[in-house]
PDB file of C-alpha atoms in Angstrom:
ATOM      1  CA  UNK A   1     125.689  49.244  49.822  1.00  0.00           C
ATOM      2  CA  UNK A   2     127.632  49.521  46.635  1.00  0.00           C
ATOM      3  CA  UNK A   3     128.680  52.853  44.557  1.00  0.00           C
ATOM      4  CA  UNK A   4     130.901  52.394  41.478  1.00  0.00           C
ATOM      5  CA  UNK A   5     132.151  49.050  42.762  1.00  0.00           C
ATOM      6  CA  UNK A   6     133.119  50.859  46.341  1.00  0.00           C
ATOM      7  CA  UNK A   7     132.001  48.672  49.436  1.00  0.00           C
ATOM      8  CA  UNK A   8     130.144  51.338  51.497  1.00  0.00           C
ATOM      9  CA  UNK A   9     129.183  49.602  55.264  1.00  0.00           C
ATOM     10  CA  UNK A  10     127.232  52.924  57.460  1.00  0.00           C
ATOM     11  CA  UNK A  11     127.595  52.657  61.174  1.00  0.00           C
ATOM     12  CA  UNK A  12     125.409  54.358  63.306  1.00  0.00           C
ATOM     13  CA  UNK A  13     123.963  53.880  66.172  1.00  0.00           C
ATOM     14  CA  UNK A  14     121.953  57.083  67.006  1.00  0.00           C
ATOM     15  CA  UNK A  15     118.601  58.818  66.483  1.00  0.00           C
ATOM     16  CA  UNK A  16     120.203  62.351  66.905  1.00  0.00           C
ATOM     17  CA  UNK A  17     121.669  64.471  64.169  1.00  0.00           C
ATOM     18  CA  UNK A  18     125.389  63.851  64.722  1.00  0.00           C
ATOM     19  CA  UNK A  19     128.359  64.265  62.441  1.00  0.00           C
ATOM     20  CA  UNK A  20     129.850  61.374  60.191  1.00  0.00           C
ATOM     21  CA  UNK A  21     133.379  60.878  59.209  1.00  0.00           C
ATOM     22  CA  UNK A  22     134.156  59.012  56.006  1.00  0.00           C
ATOM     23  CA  UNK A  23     137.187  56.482  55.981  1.00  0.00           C
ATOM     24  CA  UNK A  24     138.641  54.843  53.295  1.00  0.00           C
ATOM     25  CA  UNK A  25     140.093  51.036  54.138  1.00  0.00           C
ATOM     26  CA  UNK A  26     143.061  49.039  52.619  1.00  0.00           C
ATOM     27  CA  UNK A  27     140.878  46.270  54.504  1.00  0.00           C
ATOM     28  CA  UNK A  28     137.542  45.075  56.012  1.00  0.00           C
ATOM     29  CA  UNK A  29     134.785  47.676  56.336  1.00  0.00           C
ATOM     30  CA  UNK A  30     135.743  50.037  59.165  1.00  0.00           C
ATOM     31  CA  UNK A  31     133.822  47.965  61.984  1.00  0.00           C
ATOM     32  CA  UNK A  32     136.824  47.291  64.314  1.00  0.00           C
ATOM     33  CA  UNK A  33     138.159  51.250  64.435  1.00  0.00           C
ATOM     34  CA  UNK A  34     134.181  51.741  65.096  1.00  0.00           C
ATOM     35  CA  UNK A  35     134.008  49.454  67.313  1.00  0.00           C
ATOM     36  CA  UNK A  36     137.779  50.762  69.124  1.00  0.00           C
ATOM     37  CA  UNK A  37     135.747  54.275  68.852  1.00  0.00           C
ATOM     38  CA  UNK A  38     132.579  53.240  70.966  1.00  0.00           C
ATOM     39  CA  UNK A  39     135.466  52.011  73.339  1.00  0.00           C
ATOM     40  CA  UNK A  40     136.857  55.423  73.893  1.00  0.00           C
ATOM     41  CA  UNK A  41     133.481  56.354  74.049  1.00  0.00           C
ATOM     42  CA  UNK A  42     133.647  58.824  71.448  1.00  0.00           C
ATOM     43  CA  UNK A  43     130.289  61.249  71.335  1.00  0.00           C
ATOM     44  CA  UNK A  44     127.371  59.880  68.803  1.00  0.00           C
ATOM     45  CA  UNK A  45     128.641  59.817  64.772  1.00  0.00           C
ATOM     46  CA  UNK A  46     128.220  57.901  61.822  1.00  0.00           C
ATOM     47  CA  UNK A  47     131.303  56.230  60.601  1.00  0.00           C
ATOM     48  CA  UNK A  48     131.263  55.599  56.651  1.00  0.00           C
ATOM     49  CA  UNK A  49     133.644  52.509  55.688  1.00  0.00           C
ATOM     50  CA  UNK A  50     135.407  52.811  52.009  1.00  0.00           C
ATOM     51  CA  UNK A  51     136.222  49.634  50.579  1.00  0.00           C
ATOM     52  CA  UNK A  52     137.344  48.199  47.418  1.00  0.00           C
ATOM     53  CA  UNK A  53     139.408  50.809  46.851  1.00  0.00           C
ATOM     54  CA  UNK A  54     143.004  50.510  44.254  1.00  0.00           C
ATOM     55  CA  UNK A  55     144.806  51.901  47.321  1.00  0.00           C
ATOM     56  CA  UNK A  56     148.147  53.199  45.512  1.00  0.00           C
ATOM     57  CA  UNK A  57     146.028  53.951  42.531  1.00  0.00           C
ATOM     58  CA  UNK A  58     143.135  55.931  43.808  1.00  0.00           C
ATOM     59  CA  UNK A  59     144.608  57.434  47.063  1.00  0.00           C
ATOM     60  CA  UNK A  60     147.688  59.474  45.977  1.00  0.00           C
ATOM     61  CA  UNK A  61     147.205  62.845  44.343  1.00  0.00           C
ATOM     62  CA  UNK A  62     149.466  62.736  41.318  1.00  0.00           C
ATOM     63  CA  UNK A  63     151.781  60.605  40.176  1.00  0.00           C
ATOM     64  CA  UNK A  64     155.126  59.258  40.926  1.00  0.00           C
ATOM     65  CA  UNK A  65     157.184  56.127  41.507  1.00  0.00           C
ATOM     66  CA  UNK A  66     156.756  53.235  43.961  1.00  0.00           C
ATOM     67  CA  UNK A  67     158.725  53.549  47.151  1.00  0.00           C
ATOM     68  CA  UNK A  68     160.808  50.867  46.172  1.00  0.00           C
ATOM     69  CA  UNK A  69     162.142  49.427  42.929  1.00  0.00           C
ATOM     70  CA  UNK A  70     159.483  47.115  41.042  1.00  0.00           C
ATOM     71  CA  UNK A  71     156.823  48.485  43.334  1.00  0.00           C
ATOM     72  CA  UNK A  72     153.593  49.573  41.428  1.00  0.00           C
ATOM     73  CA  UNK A  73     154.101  53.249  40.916  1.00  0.00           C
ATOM     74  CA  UNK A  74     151.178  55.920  42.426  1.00  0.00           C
ATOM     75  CA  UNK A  75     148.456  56.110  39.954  1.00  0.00           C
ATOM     76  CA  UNK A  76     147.767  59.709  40.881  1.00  0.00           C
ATOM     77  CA  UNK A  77     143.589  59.592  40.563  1.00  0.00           C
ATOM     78  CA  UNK A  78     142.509  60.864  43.789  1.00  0.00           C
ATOM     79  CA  UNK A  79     141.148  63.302  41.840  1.00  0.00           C
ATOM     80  CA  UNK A  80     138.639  60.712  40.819  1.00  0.00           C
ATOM     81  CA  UNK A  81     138.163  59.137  43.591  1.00  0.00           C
ATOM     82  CA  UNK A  82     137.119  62.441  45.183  1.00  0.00           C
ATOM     83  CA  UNK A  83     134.553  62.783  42.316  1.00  0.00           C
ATOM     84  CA  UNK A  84     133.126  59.900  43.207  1.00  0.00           C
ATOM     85  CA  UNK A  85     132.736  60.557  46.882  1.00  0.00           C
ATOM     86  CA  UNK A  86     131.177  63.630  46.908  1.00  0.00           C
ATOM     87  CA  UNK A  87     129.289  62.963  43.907  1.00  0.00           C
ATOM     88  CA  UNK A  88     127.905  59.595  44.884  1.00  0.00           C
ATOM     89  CA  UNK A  89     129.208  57.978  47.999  1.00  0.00           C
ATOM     90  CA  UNK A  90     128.277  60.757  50.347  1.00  0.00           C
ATOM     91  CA  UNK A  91     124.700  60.992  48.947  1.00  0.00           C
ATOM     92  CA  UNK A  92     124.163  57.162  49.011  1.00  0.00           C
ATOM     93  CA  UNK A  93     125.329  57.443  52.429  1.00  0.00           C
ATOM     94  CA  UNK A  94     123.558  60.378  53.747  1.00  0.00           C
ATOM     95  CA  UNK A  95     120.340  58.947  52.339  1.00  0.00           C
ATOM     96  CA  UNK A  96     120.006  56.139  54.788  1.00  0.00           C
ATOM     97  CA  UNK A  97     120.554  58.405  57.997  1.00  0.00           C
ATOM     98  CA  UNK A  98     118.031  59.597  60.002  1.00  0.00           C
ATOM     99  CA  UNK A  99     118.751  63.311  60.146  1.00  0.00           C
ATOM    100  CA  UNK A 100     121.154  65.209  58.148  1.00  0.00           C
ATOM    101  CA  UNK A 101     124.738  64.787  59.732  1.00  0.00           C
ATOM    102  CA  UNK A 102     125.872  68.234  61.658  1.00  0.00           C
ATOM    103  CA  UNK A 103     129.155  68.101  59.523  1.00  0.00           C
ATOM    104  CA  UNK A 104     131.234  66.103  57.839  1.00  0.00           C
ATOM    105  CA  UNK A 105     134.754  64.727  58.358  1.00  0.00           C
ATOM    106  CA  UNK A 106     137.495  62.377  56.926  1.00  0.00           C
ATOM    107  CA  UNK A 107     140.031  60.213  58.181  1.00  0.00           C
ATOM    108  CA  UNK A 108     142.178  57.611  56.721  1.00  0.00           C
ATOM    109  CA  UNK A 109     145.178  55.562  57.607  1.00  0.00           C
ATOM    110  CA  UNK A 110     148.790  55.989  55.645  1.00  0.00           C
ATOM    111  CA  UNK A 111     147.946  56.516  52.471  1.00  0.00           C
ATOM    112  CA  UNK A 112     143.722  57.284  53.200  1.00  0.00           C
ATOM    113  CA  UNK A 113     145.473  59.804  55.812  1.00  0.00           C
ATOM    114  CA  UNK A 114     147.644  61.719  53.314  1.00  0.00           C
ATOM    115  CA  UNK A 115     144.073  62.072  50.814  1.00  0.00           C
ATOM    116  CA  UNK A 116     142.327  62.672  54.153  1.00  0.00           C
ATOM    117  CA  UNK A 117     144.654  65.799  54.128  1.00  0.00           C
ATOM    118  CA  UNK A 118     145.052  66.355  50.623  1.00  0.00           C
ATOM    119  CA  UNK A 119     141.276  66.808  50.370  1.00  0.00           C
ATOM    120  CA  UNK A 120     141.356  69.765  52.267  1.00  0.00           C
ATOM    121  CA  UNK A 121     142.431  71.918  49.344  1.00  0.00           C
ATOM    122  CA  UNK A 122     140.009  70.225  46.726  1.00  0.00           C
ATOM    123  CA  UNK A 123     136.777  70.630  48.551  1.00  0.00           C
ATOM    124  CA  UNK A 124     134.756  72.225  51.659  1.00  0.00           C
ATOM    125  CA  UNK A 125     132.766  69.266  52.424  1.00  0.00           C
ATOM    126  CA  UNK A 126     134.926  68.477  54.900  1.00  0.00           C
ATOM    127  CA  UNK A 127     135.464  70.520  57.958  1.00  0.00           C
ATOM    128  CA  UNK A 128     137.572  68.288  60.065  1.00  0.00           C
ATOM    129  CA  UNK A 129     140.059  65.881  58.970  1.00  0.00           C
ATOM    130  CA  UNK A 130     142.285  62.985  61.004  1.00  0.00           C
ATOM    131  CA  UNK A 131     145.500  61.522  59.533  1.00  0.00           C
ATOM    132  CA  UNK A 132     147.135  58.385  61.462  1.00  0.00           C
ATOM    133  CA  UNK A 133     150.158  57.605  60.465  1.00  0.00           C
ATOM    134  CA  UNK A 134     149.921  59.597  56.904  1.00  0.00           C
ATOM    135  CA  UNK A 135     151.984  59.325  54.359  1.00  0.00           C
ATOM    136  CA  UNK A 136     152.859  62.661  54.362  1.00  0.00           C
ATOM    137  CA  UNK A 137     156.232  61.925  52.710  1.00  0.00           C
ATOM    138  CA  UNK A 138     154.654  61.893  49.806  1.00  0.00           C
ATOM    139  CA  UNK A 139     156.988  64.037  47.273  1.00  0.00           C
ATOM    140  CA  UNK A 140     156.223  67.445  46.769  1.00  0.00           C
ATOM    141  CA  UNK A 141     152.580  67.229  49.074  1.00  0.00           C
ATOM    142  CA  UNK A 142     154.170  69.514  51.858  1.00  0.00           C
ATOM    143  CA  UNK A 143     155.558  72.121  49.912  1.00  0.00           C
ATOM    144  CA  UNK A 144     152.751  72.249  47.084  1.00  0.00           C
ATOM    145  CA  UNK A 145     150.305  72.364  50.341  1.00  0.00           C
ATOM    146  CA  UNK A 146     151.993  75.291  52.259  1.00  0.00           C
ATOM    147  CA  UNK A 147     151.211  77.766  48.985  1.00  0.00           C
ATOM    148  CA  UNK A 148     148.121  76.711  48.636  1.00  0.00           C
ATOM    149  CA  UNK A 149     144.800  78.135  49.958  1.00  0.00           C
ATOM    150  CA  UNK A 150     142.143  75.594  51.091  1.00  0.00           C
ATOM    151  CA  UNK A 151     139.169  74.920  49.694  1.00  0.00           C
ATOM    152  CA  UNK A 152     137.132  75.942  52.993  1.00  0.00           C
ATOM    153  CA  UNK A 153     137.801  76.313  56.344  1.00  0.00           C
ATOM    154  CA  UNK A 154     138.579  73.430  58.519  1.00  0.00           C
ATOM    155  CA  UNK A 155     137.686  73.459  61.933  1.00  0.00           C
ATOM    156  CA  UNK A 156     139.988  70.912  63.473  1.00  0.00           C
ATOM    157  CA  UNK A 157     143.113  68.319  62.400  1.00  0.00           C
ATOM    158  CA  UNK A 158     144.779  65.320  63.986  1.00  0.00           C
ATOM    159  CA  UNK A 159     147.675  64.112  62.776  1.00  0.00           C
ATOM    160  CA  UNK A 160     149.460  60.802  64.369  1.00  0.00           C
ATOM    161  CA  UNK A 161     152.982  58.874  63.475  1.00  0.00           C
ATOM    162  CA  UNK A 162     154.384  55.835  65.486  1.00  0.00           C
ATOM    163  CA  UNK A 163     157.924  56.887  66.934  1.00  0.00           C
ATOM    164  CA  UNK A 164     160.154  53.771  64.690  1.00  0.00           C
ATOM    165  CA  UNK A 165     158.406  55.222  61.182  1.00  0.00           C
ATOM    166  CA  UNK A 166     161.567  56.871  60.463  1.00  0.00           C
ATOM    167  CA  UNK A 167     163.591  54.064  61.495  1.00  0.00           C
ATOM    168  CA  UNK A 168     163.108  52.406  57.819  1.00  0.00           C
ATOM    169  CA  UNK A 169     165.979  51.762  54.898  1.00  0.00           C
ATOM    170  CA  UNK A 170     163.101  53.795  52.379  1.00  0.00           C
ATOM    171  CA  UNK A 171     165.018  56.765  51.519  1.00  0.00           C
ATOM    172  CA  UNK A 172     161.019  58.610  50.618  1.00  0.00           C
ATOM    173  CA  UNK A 173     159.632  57.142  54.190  1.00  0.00           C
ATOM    174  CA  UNK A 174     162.821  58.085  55.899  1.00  0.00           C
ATOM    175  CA  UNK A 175     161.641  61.814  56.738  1.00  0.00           C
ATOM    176  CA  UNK A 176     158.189  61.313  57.503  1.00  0.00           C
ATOM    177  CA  UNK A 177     158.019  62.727  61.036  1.00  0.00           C
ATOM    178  CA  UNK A 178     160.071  65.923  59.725  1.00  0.00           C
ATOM    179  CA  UNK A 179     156.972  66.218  56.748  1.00  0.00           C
ATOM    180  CA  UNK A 180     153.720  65.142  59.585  1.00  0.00           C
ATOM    181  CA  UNK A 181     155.755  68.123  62.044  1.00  0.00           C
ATOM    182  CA  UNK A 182     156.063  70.527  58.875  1.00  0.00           C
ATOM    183  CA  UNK A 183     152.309  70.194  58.127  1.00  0.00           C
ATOM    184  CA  UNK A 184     151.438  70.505  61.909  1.00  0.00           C
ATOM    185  CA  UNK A 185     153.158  73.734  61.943  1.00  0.00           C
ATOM    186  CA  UNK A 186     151.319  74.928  58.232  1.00  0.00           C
ATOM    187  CA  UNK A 187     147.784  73.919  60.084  1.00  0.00           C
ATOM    188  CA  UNK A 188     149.149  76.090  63.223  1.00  0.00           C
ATOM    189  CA  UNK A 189     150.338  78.917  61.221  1.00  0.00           C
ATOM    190  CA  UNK A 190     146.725  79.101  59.595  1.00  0.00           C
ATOM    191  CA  UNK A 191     144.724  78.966  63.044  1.00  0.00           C
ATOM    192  CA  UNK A 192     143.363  75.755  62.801  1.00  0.00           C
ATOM    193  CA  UNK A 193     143.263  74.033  66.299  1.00  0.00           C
ATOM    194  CA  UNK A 194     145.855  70.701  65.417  1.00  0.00           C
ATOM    195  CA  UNK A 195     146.974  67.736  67.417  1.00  0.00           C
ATOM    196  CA  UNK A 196     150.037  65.866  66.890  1.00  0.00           C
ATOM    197  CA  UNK A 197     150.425  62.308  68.791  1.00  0.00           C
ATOM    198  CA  UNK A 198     153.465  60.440  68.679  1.00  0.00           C
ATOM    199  CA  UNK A 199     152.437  56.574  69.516  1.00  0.00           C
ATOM    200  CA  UNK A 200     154.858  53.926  70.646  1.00  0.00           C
ATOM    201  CA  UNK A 201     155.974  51.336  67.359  1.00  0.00           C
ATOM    202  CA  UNK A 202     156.071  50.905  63.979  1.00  0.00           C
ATOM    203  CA  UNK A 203     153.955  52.025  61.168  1.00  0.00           C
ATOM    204  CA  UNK A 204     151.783  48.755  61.338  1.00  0.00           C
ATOM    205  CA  UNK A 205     151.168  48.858  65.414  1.00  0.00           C
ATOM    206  CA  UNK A 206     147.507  49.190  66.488  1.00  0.00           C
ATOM    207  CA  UNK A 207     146.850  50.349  63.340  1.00  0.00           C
ATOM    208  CA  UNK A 208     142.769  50.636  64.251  1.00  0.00           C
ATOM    209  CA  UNK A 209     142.800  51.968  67.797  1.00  0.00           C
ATOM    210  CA  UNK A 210     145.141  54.792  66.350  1.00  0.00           C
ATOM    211  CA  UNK A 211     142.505  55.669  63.724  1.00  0.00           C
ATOM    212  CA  UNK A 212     140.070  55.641  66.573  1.00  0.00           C
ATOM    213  CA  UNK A 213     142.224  57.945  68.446  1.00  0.00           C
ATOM    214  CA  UNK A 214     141.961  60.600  66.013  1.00  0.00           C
ATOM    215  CA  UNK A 215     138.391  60.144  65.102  1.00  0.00           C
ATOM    216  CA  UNK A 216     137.754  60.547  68.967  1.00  0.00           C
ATOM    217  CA  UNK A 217     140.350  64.065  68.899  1.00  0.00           C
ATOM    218  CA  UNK A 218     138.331  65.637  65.823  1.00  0.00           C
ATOM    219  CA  UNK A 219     134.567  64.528  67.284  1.00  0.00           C
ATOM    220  CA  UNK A 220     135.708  66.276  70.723  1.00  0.00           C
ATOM    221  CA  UNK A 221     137.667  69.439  69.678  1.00  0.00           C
TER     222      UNK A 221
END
């Protein structure tokens, strides 16, 4: 299934009326954090693979520099890319389902984790939201998102780091776990029932069961 050059890949394997979580990928089509889902035998959902996305482009919120010299800078158009889900991936998606889905989450990984987040202040279509490994770092996300008001009212947040991501020369990456605890702690302060997990490695360890781990936290809380 295509929309505006996005790969969109459904999986569901249920009759009911269940919730579905949308997940944008750097790579493949979201079967192997399905399939690491069905494993921790998560409760029925539809999960909604995003591919063919211009990660740095289309992911970050506004604009800024790359994280290291000569790196492509952030494009800032997740604006646009939030258009285009809610105005066209979500209804292609929806449309192929046999019931209407009970509600509606995201969840992405690094940079899909900090848009995951981000989206919670642009729009109520999602209720629930799971961020592995964010890139919450991101400059000014943390303090522009503790003055603002969301868009709706989420229901439920994961958030998820591996304990060596702050063991890295990047000066912006360096204070990532200070950023994912700050944003725990704004998510608190506002009622909204939160999870923090701190998993063993680096930023690129088990990269899909840790997705899967937070899809499972928001389908059960």
């Amino acid at each position: 299934m295509e929309a505006y050059q996005k790969q969109i890949t459904v999986h569901a394997q249920h009759a009911e009326s269940a919730p579905v979580i949308y997940l944008p990928v750097v790579m493949g089509d979201g079967t192997e954090v399905y399939e690491r889902c069905r494993e921790l035998n998560c409760p029925p959902f539809t999960l909604v693979g995003i591919g063919s996305l211009n990660w740095n482009r289309e992911l970050s919120p506004w604009g800024c520099d790359g994280t290291v010299r000569d790196a492509e800078p952030f494009g800032g158009q997740a604006s646009g890319f939030l258009d285009e889900l809610l105005n066209w991936i979500i209804p292609e998606a929806e449309s192929s389902l046999p019931q209407p889905p009970t509600w509606r989450g995201i969840a992405g990984y690094s940079l899909a984790g900090l848009f995951a987040l981000w989206s919670l202040w642009q729009t109520d279509a999602f209720s629930r939201a799971a961020s592995a490994s964010g890139s919450l770092w991101f400059p000014d996300f943390v303090d522009r998102a503790s003055t603002a008001p969301f868009a709706g009212n989420p229901q439920a947040v994961y958030l998820s780091l591996g304990k060596k991501e702050t063991k890295t020369p990047n000066r912006m990456m360096r204070h990532v776990l200070d950023d994912t605890r700050a944003m725990e702690e704004l998510f608190i302060e506002r009622d909204i029932p939160t999870m923090l997990e701190l998993n063993p490695g680096n930023h690129f360890a088990q990269t899909d069961l840790r997705m899967a781990r937070g899809i499972h936290w928001i389908l059960t809380h």
